[in-house]
Tab-separated table of C-alpha atoms and ligand atoms in Angstrom:
chain	number	residue	atom	x	y	z
A	4	UNK	CA	-2.362	-49.797	-9.078
A	5	UNK	CA	-3.914	-49.333	-12.579
A	6	UNK	CA	-1.794	-47.207	-14.912
A	7	UNK	CA	-3.502	-43.757	-15.185
A	8	UNK	CA	-4.367	-42.887	-18.793
A	9	UNK	CA	-1.842	-40.754	-20.672
A	10	UNK	CA	-3.081	-37.381	-21.905
A	11	UNK	CA	-0.932	-35.153	-24.180
A	12	UNK	CA	0.191	-32.093	-22.259
A	13	UNK	CA	-1.386	-33.735	-19.181
A	14	UNK	CA	-4.688	-32.227	-20.366
A	15	UNK	CA	-7.407	-33.064	-17.834
A	16	UNK	CA	-4.993	-35.029	-15.634
A	17	UNK	CA	-5.313	-34.360	-11.896
A	18	UNK	CA	-1.644	-33.965	-10.937
A	19	UNK	CA	-2.089	-32.968	-7.315
A	20	UNK	CA	-4.269	-31.237	-4.755
A	21	UNK	CA	-4.371	-27.597	-3.743
A	22	UNK	CA	-6.316	-25.382	-1.355
A	23	UNK	CA	-5.085	-22.201	-3.012
A	24	UNK	CA	-7.369	-21.687	-5.987
A	25	UNK	CA	-10.085	-23.333	-8.016
A	26	UNK	CA	-11.264	-22.908	-11.604
A	27	UNK	CA	-14.435	-24.922	-11.068
A	28	UNK	CA	-17.442	-22.711	-11.736
A	29	UNK	CA	-15.267	-19.648	-12.132
A	30	UNK	CA	-11.921	-18.600	-10.670
A	31	UNK	CA	-11.616	-18.278	-6.896
A	32	UNK	CA	-8.658	-17.853	-4.523
A	33	UNK	CA	-9.093	-19.777	-1.258
A	34	UNK	CA	-12.893	-19.549	-1.681
A	35	UNK	CA	-13.152	-15.870	-2.659
A	36	UNK	CA	-14.412	-15.223	-6.200
A	37	UNK	CA	-12.017	-13.328	-8.429
A	38	UNK	CA	-14.813	-10.849	-9.136
A	39	UNK	CA	-15.171	-10.022	-5.426
A	40	UNK	CA	-11.404	-9.750	-4.989
A	41	UNK	CA	-10.922	-7.603	-8.103
A	42	UNK	CA	-13.828	-5.372	-7.093
A	43	UNK	CA	-13.081	-4.942	-3.396
A	44	UNK	CA	-9.522	-6.007	-2.523
A	45	UNK	CA	-6.058	-4.533	-2.944
A	46	UNK	CA	-3.213	-6.634	-4.331
A	47	UNK	CA	-1.672	-6.586	-0.846
A	48	UNK	CA	-4.799	-8.177	0.623
A	49	UNK	CA	-4.791	-10.843	-2.110
A	50	UNK	CA	-1.074	-11.565	-1.652
A	51	UNK	CA	-1.732	-11.979	2.090
A	52	UNK	CA	-4.652	-14.308	1.313
A	53	UNK	CA	-2.477	-16.448	-0.961
A	54	UNK	CA	0.593	-16.559	1.307
A	55	UNK	CA	-1.056	-16.652	4.723
A	56	UNK	CA	-4.343	-18.392	3.909
A	57	UNK	CA	-6.759	-15.601	4.888
A	58	UNK	CA	-7.673	-12.047	4.020
A	59	UNK	CA	-5.874	-9.879	6.596
A	60	UNK	CA	-7.589	-7.993	9.400
A	61	UNK	CA	-6.879	-4.262	9.436
A	62	UNK	CA	-4.022	-4.812	11.880
A	63	UNK	CA	-2.598	-7.717	9.875
A	64	UNK	CA	-2.782	-5.632	6.691
A	65	UNK	CA	-0.862	-2.792	8.340
A	66	UNK	CA	1.775	-5.238	9.588
A	67	UNK	CA	1.995	-6.898	6.165
A	68	UNK	CA	2.371	-3.559	4.396
A	69	UNK	CA	4.991	-2.498	6.938
A	70	UNK	CA	6.951	-5.743	6.446
A	71	UNK	CA	6.812	-5.346	2.665
A	72	UNK	CA	7.822	-1.685	2.898
A	73	UNK	CA	10.778	-2.471	5.147
A	74	UNK	CA	12.157	-4.949	2.574
A	75	UNK	CA	11.855	-2.770	-0.519
A	76	UNK	CA	15.583	-2.937	-1.153
A	77	UNK	CA	17.739	-4.723	-3.679
A	78	UNK	CA	21.406	-5.249	-2.655
A	79	UNK	CA	23.657	-2.716	-4.460
A	80	UNK	CA	25.837	-5.415	-6.128
A	81	UNK	CA	22.675	-6.686	-7.834
A	82	UNK	CA	21.786	-3.206	-9.085
A	83	UNK	CA	25.384	-2.942	-10.306
A	84	UNK	CA	24.954	-6.235	-12.180
A	85	UNK	CA	21.778	-4.884	-13.808
A	86	UNK	CA	23.897	-2.075	-15.225
A	87	UNK	CA	26.302	-4.577	-16.806
A	88	UNK	CA	23.810	-6.952	-18.439
A	89	UNK	CA	23.783	-6.114	-22.186
A	90	UNK	CA	20.891	-3.813	-23.150
A	91	UNK	CA	19.657	-6.321	-25.737
A	92	UNK	CA	18.910	-8.946	-23.055
A	93	UNK	CA	15.082	-9.247	-22.769
A	94	UNK	CA	13.514	-8.205	-19.476
A	95	UNK	CA	12.122	-11.708	-18.846
A	96	UNK	CA	15.680	-13.074	-18.937
A	97	UNK	CA	16.758	-10.324	-16.545
A	98	UNK	CA	13.904	-11.309	-14.205
A	99	UNK	CA	15.120	-14.921	-14.240
A	100	UNK	CA	18.681	-13.782	-13.509
A	101	UNK	CA	17.425	-11.329	-10.901
A	102	UNK	CA	15.542	-13.997	-8.951
A	103	UNK	CA	18.690	-16.085	-8.972
A	104	UNK	CA	20.893	-13.186	-7.853
A	105	UNK	CA	18.474	-12.321	-5.027
A	106	UNK	CA	18.986	-15.854	-3.678
A	107	UNK	CA	22.705	-15.164	-3.165
A	108	UNK	CA	21.920	-12.301	-0.781
A	109	UNK	CA	19.060	-13.991	1.064
A	110	UNK	CA	20.313	-15.473	4.349
A	111	UNK	CA	17.380	-17.887	4.524
A	112	UNK	CA	17.765	-19.254	0.982
A	113	UNK	CA	18.415	-22.836	2.169
A	114	UNK	CA	15.769	-22.822	4.891
A	115	UNK	CA	12.661	-24.693	3.688
A	116	UNK	CA	10.664	-24.241	6.889
A	117	UNK	CA	7.174	-22.890	6.292
A	118	UNK	CA	7.763	-19.544	8.036
A	119	UNK	CA	11.144	-19.036	6.362
A	120	UNK	CA	9.560	-19.607	2.955
A	121	UNK	CA	6.802	-17.112	3.757
A	122	UNK	CA	9.452	-14.542	4.722
A	123	UNK	CA	11.406	-15.200	1.527
A	124	UNK	CA	8.216	-14.960	-0.535
A	125	UNK	CA	7.392	-11.572	1.007
A	126	UNK	CA	10.893	-10.352	0.165
A	127	UNK	CA	10.695	-11.570	-3.444
A	128	UNK	CA	7.278	-9.967	-3.780
A	129	UNK	CA	8.806	-6.503	-3.332
A	130	UNK	CA	12.346	-7.111	-4.628
A	131	UNK	CA	11.380	-8.400	-8.085
A	132	UNK	CA	9.376	-5.277	-9.053
A	133	UNK	CA	12.196	-3.050	-7.799
A	134	UNK	CA	14.654	-5.022	-9.902
A	135	UNK	CA	12.362	-4.853	-12.960
A	136	UNK	CA	11.781	-1.093	-12.629
A	137	UNK	CA	15.475	-0.388	-12.001
A	138	UNK	CA	16.514	-2.339	-15.093
A	139	UNK	CA	13.817	-0.664	-17.195
A	140	UNK	CA	15.148	2.780	-16.283
A	141	UNK	CA	18.808	1.782	-16.639
A	142	UNK	CA	18.319	0.610	-20.235
A	143	UNK	CA	16.819	4.039	-20.939
A	144	UNK	CA	19.923	5.704	-19.496
A	145	UNK	CA	18.030	6.843	-16.416
A	146	UNK	CA	18.763	6.189	-12.762
A	147	UNK	CA	16.482	3.798	-10.804
A	148	UNK	CA	13.685	5.354	-8.756
A	149	UNK	CA	13.494	4.163	-5.148
A	150	UNK	CA	10.340	2.544	-3.866
A	151	UNK	CA	8.293	4.773	-1.569
A	152	UNK	CA	6.915	2.740	1.401
A	153	UNK	CA	4.100	5.271	1.790
A	154	UNK	CA	2.687	4.182	-1.584
A	155	UNK	CA	0.559	1.097	-2.184
A	156	UNK	CA	2.095	-1.828	-4.077
A	157	UNK	CA	0.418	-0.918	-7.377
A	158	UNK	CA	1.150	2.801	-7.006
A	159	UNK	CA	4.803	2.086	-6.188
A	160	UNK	CA	5.095	-0.120	-9.252
A	161	UNK	CA	3.844	2.604	-11.570
A	162	UNK	CA	5.895	5.268	-9.711
A	163	UNK	CA	9.158	3.304	-10.067
A	164	UNK	CA	8.471	2.571	-13.744
A	165	UNK	CA	7.123	5.921	-14.937
A	166	UNK	CA	8.526	8.364	-12.354
A	167	UNK	CA	5.316	10.342	-12.370
A	168	UNK	CA	2.290	10.276	-10.095
A	169	UNK	CA	-0.182	7.721	-11.507
A	170	UNK	CA	-3.851	8.727	-11.479
A	171	UNK	CA	-6.032	6.929	-8.900
A	172	UNK	CA	-7.789	5.221	-11.818
A	173	UNK	CA	-4.510	3.914	-13.260
A	174	UNK	CA	-3.388	2.745	-9.819
A	175	UNK	CA	-6.666	0.897	-9.326
A	176	UNK	CA	-6.469	-0.667	-12.792
A	177	UNK	CA	-2.926	-1.887	-12.072
A	178	UNK	CA	-4.093	-3.221	-8.694
A	179	UNK	CA	-6.864	-5.184	-10.406
A	180	UNK	CA	-4.514	-6.484	-13.087
A	181	UNK	CA	-2.080	-7.756	-10.433
A	182	UNK	CA	-4.955	-9.457	-8.575
A	183	UNK	CA	-6.149	-11.181	-11.749
A	184	UNK	CA	-2.629	-12.335	-12.676
A	185	UNK	CA	-1.710	-13.447	-9.132
A	186	UNK	CA	-2.785	-17.088	-9.141
A	187	UNK	CA	-4.241	-19.734	-11.434
A	188	UNK	CA	-4.092	-23.297	-10.053
A	189	UNK	CA	-1.778	-25.773	-11.872
A	190	UNK	CA	-0.783	-23.649	-14.880
A	191	UNK	CA	2.532	-24.555	-16.512
A	192	UNK	CA	4.729	-22.136	-14.534
A	193	UNK	CA	3.095	-22.933	-11.204
A	194	UNK	CA	3.398	-26.667	-11.811
A	195	UNK	CA	7.054	-26.111	-12.726
A	196	UNK	CA	7.564	-24.387	-9.385
A	197	UNK	CA	5.891	-27.289	-7.559
A	198	UNK	CA	8.002	-29.904	-9.337
A	199	UNK	CA	11.198	-28.086	-8.330
A	200	UNK	CA	9.953	-27.627	-4.753
A	201	UNK	CA	9.022	-31.321	-4.538
A	202	UNK	CA	12.721	-32.296	-4.780
A	203	UNK	CA	13.325	-30.183	-1.611
A	204	UNK	CA	15.262	-27.649	-3.612
A	205	UNK	CA	14.539	-24.046	-2.540
A	206	UNK	CA	11.979	-21.283	-3.137
A	207	UNK	CA	14.298	-19.118	-5.258
A	208	UNK	CA	15.082	-22.060	-7.551
A	209	UNK	CA	11.354	-22.727	-7.902
A	210	UNK	CA	10.698	-19.100	-8.823
A	211	UNK	CA	13.561	-19.105	-11.351
A	212	UNK	CA	12.079	-22.192	-13.023
A	213	UNK	CA	8.615	-20.665	-13.005
A	214	UNK	CA	9.891	-17.484	-14.670
A	215	UNK	CA	11.482	-19.609	-17.360
A	216	UNK	CA	8.168	-21.387	-17.951
A	217	UNK	CA	6.088	-18.201	-17.938
A	218	UNK	CA	8.326	-16.633	-20.601
A	219	UNK	CA	6.975	-18.956	-23.302
A	220	UNK	CA	4.481	-17.465	-25.823
A	221	UNK	CA	1.976	-20.243	-25.138
A	222	UNK	CA	1.868	-19.017	-21.523
A	223	UNK	CA	2.753	-15.624	-20.062
A	224	UNK	CA	4.751	-14.504	-23.079
A	225	UNK	CA	1.493	-14.202	-25.020
A	226	UNK	CA	0.652	-10.758	-23.612
A	227	UNK	CA	3.674	-9.132	-25.260
A	228	UNK	CA	2.764	-10.704	-28.593
A	229	UNK	CA	-0.834	-9.499	-28.366
A	230	UNK	CA	0.289	-5.899	-28.756
A	231	UNK	CA	2.543	-6.815	-31.676
A	232	UNK	CA	-0.465	-8.356	-33.426
A	233	UNK	CA	-2.627	-5.266	-32.927
A	234	UNK	CA	0.142	-2.937	-34.047
A	235	UNK	CA	0.922	-5.070	-37.112
A	236	UNK	CA	-2.735	-5.111	-38.216
A	237	UNK	CA	-2.925	-1.354	-37.675
A	238	UNK	CA	-6.527	-0.547	-38.603
A	239	UNK	CA	-9.884	-2.257	-38.077
A	240	UNK	CA	-10.557	-2.620	-41.809
A	241	UNK	CA	-7.535	-4.958	-42.046
A	242	UNK	CA	-8.541	-7.177	-39.109
A	243	UNK	CA	-10.645	-9.738	-40.972
A	244	UNK	CA	-8.019	-10.415	-43.647
A	245	UNK	CA	-5.242	-10.682	-41.071
A	246	UNK	CA	-7.135	-13.202	-38.938
A	247	UNK	CA	-8.215	-15.301	-41.943
A	248	UNK	CA	-4.641	-15.352	-43.212
A	249	UNK	CA	-3.249	-16.343	-39.805
A	250	UNK	CA	-5.779	-19.146	-39.415
A	251	UNK	CA	-5.160	-20.348	-42.956
A	252	UNK	CA	-1.486	-20.655	-42.020
A	253	UNK	CA	-2.465	-22.592	-38.859
A	254	UNK	CA	-0.873	-19.843	-36.755
A	255	UNK	CA	-1.760	-19.485	-33.064
A	256	UNK	CA	-3.298	-16.069	-32.411
A	257	UNK	CA	-1.865	-14.938	-29.106
A	258	UNK	CA	-4.418	-13.939	-26.474
A	259	UNK	CA	-7.007	-16.504	-27.564
A	260	UNK	CA	-7.804	-19.971	-26.327
A	261	UNK	CA	-7.091	-21.635	-23.003
A	262	UNK	CA	-6.393	-25.178	-21.838
A	263	UNK	CA	-9.113	-24.979	-19.201
A	264	UNK	CA	-11.501	-22.148	-20.100
A	265	UNK	CA	-13.387	-23.203	-23.211
A	266	UNK	CA	-16.326	-20.813	-22.722
A	267	UNK	CA	-14.290	-17.767	-21.818
A	268	UNK	CA	-11.708	-16.568	-19.303
A	269	UNK	CA	-13.502	-14.681	-16.484
A	270	UNK	CA	-10.433	-12.491	-16.058
A	271	UNK	CA	-10.670	-11.264	-19.653
A	272	UNK	CA	-14.304	-10.346	-19.114
A	273	UNK	CA	-13.325	-8.357	-16.018
A	274	UNK	CA	-10.532	-6.389	-17.715
A	275	UNK	CA	-12.418	-5.505	-20.885
A	276	UNK	CA	-14.561	-2.640	-19.440
A	277	UNK	CA	-11.405	-1.189	-17.862
A	278	UNK	CA	-9.777	-1.289	-21.300
A	279	UNK	CA	-12.671	0.510	-22.970
A	280	UNK	CA	-12.727	3.229	-20.314
A	281	UNK	CA	-8.975	3.828	-20.360
A	282	UNK	CA	-8.867	3.680	-24.162
A	283	UNK	CA	-11.473	6.444	-24.368
A	284	UNK	CA	-9.456	8.590	-21.953
A	285	UNK	CA	-6.146	8.045	-23.761
A	286	UNK	CA	-7.315	8.367	-27.363
A	287	UNK	CA	-6.994	4.631	-28.006
A	288	UNK	CA	-10.582	3.814	-28.939
A	289	UNK	CA	-9.456	2.803	-32.470
A	290	UNK	CA	-7.269	0.054	-30.921
A	291	UNK	CA	-10.206	-1.161	-28.837
A	292	UNK	CA	-12.390	-1.307	-31.951
A	293	UNK	CA	-9.640	-3.172	-33.801
A	294	UNK	CA	-9.288	-5.653	-30.929
A	295	UNK	CA	-13.046	-6.191	-30.848
A	296	UNK	CA	-13.066	-6.925	-34.576
A	297	UNK	CA	-10.224	-9.445	-34.254
A	298	UNK	CA	-12.079	-11.094	-31.367
A	299	UNK	CA	-15.306	-11.238	-33.414
A	300	UNK	CA	-13.591	-12.959	-36.374
A	301	UNK	CA	-11.641	-15.424	-34.192
A	302	UNK	CA	-14.859	-16.386	-32.412
A	303	UNK	CA	-16.772	-16.715	-35.690
A	304	UNK	CA	-14.060	-18.887	-37.280
A	305	UNK	CA	-12.701	-20.935	-34.332
A	306	UNK	CA	-15.079	-20.389	-31.414
A	307	UNK	CA	-12.026	-19.380	-29.371
A	308	UNK	CA	-12.674	-16.817	-26.620
A	309	UNK	CA	-10.025	-14.329	-25.479
A	310	UNK	CA	-7.916	-15.183	-22.441
A	311	UNK	CA	-6.621	-12.794	-19.797
A	312	UNK	CA	-3.746	-11.642	-21.993
A	313	UNK	CA	-5.923	-10.298	-24.797
A	314	UNK	CA	-7.257	-7.244	-22.861
A	315	UNK	CA	-4.389	-6.951	-20.363
A	316	UNK	CA	-1.824	-6.168	-23.052
A	317	UNK	CA	-4.015	-3.274	-24.232
A	318	UNK	CA	-4.541	-2.046	-20.672
A	319	UNK	CA	-0.774	-1.868	-20.111
A	320	UNK	CA	-0.346	-0.155	-23.472
A	321	UNK	CA	-2.908	2.475	-22.504
A	322	UNK	CA	-0.940	3.024	-19.267
A	323	UNK	CA	1.984	3.918	-21.510
A	324	UNK	CA	4.027	0.928	-20.356
A	325	UNK	CA	6.687	-0.538	-22.659
A	326	UNK	CA	5.712	-3.917	-24.128
A	327	UNK	CA	8.827	-5.633	-22.699
A	328	UNK	CA	7.325	-5.066	-19.239
A	329	UNK	CA	4.098	-6.981	-19.847
A	330	UNK	CA	5.245	-10.506	-19.006
A	331	UNK	CA	7.546	-9.283	-16.202
A	332	UNK	CA	4.468	-7.633	-14.649
A	333	UNK	CA	2.849	-11.067	-14.825
A	334	UNK	CA	5.917	-12.386	-12.923
A	335	UNK	CA	5.512	-9.702	-10.252
A	336	UNK	CA	1.889	-10.674	-9.621
A	337	UNK	CA	2.314	-14.442	-9.996
A	338	UNK	CA	5.193	-14.514	-7.508
A	339	UNK	CA	2.437	-14.516	-4.868
A	340	UNK	CA	0.736	-17.566	-6.378
A	341	UNK	CA	3.957	-19.416	-7.202
A	342	UNK	CA	5.236	-18.917	-3.643
A	343	UNK	CA	1.957	-20.078	-2.128
A	344	UNK	CA	2.153	-23.281	-4.180
A	345	UNK	CA	5.790	-23.916	-3.227
A	346	UNK	CA	4.899	-23.475	0.443
A	347	UNK	CA	1.867	-25.766	0.088
A	348	UNK	CA	3.920	-28.376	-1.763
A	349	UNK	CA	6.555	-28.425	0.980
A	350	UNK	CA	3.985	-28.512	3.764
A	351	UNK	CA	2.881	-31.966	2.548
A	352	UNK	CA	5.507	-32.998	0.085
A	353	UNK	CA	5.908	-36.040	-2.136
A	354	UNK	CA	8.437	-35.980	-4.980
A	355	UNK	CA	6.603	-35.247	-8.252
A	356	UNK	CA	7.786	-37.886	-10.714
A	357	UNK	CA	5.207	-39.042	-13.297
A	358	UNK	CA	5.626	-42.066	-15.533
A	359	UNK	CA	6.104	-42.077	-19.327
A	360	UNK	CA	4.939	-44.333	-22.173
A	361	UNK	CA	8.057	-45.576	-23.976
A	362	UNK	CA	7.874	-45.132	-27.771
A	363	UNK	CA	11.520	-45.817	-28.712
A	364	UNK	CA	13.086	-48.885	-30.467
A	365	UNK	CA	12.800	-52.403	-29.001
A	366	UNK	CA	15.737	-54.325	-27.479
A	367	UNK	CA	18.927	-54.121	-29.604
A	368	UNK	CA	22.261	-56.005	-29.382
A	369	UNK	CA	25.460	-54.066	-28.640
A	370	UNK	CA	27.771	-53.349	-31.624
A	371	UNK	CA	31.331	-52.072	-31.337
A	372	UNK	CA	31.912	-48.890	-33.273
A	373	UNK	CA	33.823	-50.761	-35.969
A	374	UNK	CA	30.813	-53.023	-36.584
A	375	UNK	CA	28.300	-50.222	-37.088
A	376	UNK	CA	28.886	-49.793	-40.787
A	377	UNK	CA	30.402	-46.865	-42.681
B	415	SDX	C1	-1.997	-18.201	-19.912
B	415	SDX	O1	-3.003	-22.540	-17.887
B	415	SDX	C2	-3.184	-21.397	-17.387
B	415	SDX	O2	-3.931	-21.252	-16.406
B	415	SDX	C3	-2.413	-20.260	-18.037
B	415	SDX	C4	-2.847	-18.868	-17.641
B	415	SDX	C5	-2.493	-18.540	-16.215
B	415	SDX	O3	-3.119	-17.632	-15.641
B	415	SDX	O4	-1.483	-19.107	-15.707
B	415	SDX	O5	-4.246	-18.721	-17.830
B	415	SDX	C6	-2.129	-17.805	-18.488
B	415	SDX	O6	-1.030	-18.802	-20.279
B	415	SDX	C7	-3.116	-17.890	-20.864
B	415	SDX	C8	-2.853	-18.448	-22.293
B	415	SDX	C9	-1.897	-17.510	-23.027
B	415	SDX	N1	-1.447	-18.154	-24.297
B	415	SDX	C10	-1.894	-17.708	-25.477
B	415	SDX	O7	-2.702	-16.805	-25.635
B	415	SDX	C11	-1.250	-18.436	-26.657
B	415	SDX	C12	-2.315	-18.768	-27.711
B	415	SDX	N2	-3.161	-19.812	-27.189
B	415	SDX	C13	-2.851	-21.144	-27.532
B	415	SDX	O8	-1.620	-21.480	-27.964
B	415	SDX	C14	-3.669	-22.195	-26.817
B	415	SDX	O9	-4.967	-21.760	-26.772
B	415	SDX	C15	-3.215	-22.632	-25.440
B	415	SDX	C16	-1.789	-23.055	-25.441
B	415	SDX	C17	-3.418	-21.520	-24.465
B	415	SDX	C18	-4.062	-23.812	-25.032
B	415	SDX	O10	-3.880	-24.751	-26.012
B	415	SDX	P1	-4.366	-26.282	-25.862
B	415	SDX	O11	-5.278	-26.466	-24.726
B	415	SDX	O12	-3.150	-27.127	-25.914
B	415	SDX	O13	-5.258	-26.422	-27.157
B	415	SDX	P2	-4.741	-27.001	-28.514
B	415	SDX	O14	-3.389	-26.467	-28.801
B	415	SDX	O15	-4.925	-28.466	-28.467
B	415	SDX	O16	-5.741	-26.326	-29.562
B	415	SDX	C19	-7.045	-26.883	-29.743
B	415	SDX	C20	-7.507	-26.332	-31.092
B	415	SDX	C21	-6.460	-26.529	-32.199
B	415	SDX	O17	-7.176	-26.556	-33.414
B	415	SDX	P3	-7.074	-27.872	-34.323
B	415	SDX	O18	-5.611	-28.015	-34.652
B	415	SDX	O19	-7.590	-28.987	-33.427
B	415	SDX	O20	-7.952	-27.543	-35.500
B	415	SDX	O21	-7.671	-24.914	-31.002
B	415	SDX	C22	-6.742	-24.273	-31.863
B	415	SDX	C23	-5.661	-25.257	-32.166
B	415	SDX	O22	-5.047	-24.977	-33.418
B	415	SDX	N3	-6.207	-23.131	-31.133
B	415	SDX	C24	-5.882	-21.975	-31.682
B	415	SDX	C25	-5.470	-21.160	-30.628
B	415	SDX	N4	-5.550	-21.848	-29.477
B	415	SDX	C26	-6.003	-23.069	-29.804
B	415	SDX	N5	-5.910	-21.555	-32.971
B	415	SDX	C27	-5.503	-20.278	-33.191
B	415	SDX	N6	-5.096	-19.419	-32.218
B	415	SDX	C28	-5.067	-19.852	-30.933
B	415	SDX	N7	-4.680	-18.994	-29.995
């Protein structure tokens, strides 16, 4: 078999097959365009589509919601552990630990059968946000707020985090954000999950690895850094100088560029109008104008379009959410996509083990330590 060409960062390399999503001609999940799903679906319907292969019927959606609602619990010893983790530990590290802790209390952790993995995925889908919200309140010296099974997924998320009734518009914006973050083909964290699954490890281990990969600023960690950029620039009149200085220093401007989307991330285009609307309602129009100016200069200088993180960070800020929650919210949504990929990998598995080009020294003769010089 001819040796496939090497490409740094595996850019452009087809590393497997998937029926879950496609980026060709725009982003779609199992054949449904992301625009249709963001416009019409709830996150629950999209999670069902990703995990079960189809949009649910009304009865299936009720059953799915009921199953999720009945599992909205995190074992008390885990909540107790969340109290003991030092306050300075970043939320993304707590999410990684939390996924690992949840494995210890999941009776099906070692069962890699398709249906068992779907059940575990549904549990993680509701347990991880509970764990995130509980930790977020504990570090503020407040008690966790229980999930309310009568609320939708997005509404529950905001309720547990903010302890006040989110407006229907905020709930819908969160729903859309979760849908847009839910799945994205062979991105770094998803591929990490598939590699771990391909050794016949277990779903929780795959999710732990994926969380570790998503944390990086070149991937999911970018959304937290987007807000830091906007807050450090401060006002629109300083945007041009800041961008020119960053580019002159060869710095990566978080929220811009993408390995696959070179003409623009369709998710960013979808979130932007939501940002403008919410900014106007929350007195944040100056930040929107600042962001637009940064985007204009980056495009003029580097022809780099914004990716999903550039508007999403602002949207979460306008919700009043703490910046340390931004990448964990990405985890909550992407747990649906990661799990779907793990299940797909195991349904037709082959160990993922690529080759490498060797670039080290040629053959060398052994020398005892005394003969290796001073
Ligand atoms: C996500 O893959 C996915 O699907 C991921 C994701 C998903 O849903 O799972 O879409 C989510 O991770 C979105 C991306 C979030 N990351 C960031 O916003 C971090 C900033 N962006 C970059 O670091 C970068 O754009 C990457 C990592 C996203 C993609 O980088 P590539 O494909 O490896 O491109 P590259 O590093 O080879 O850069 C090509 C050129 C370089 O210029 P030259 O050195 O050739 O002159 O573009 C420049 C880069 O310097 N460049 C940037 C830049 N991104 C690329 N310059 C400044 N700021 C940037 N953000």
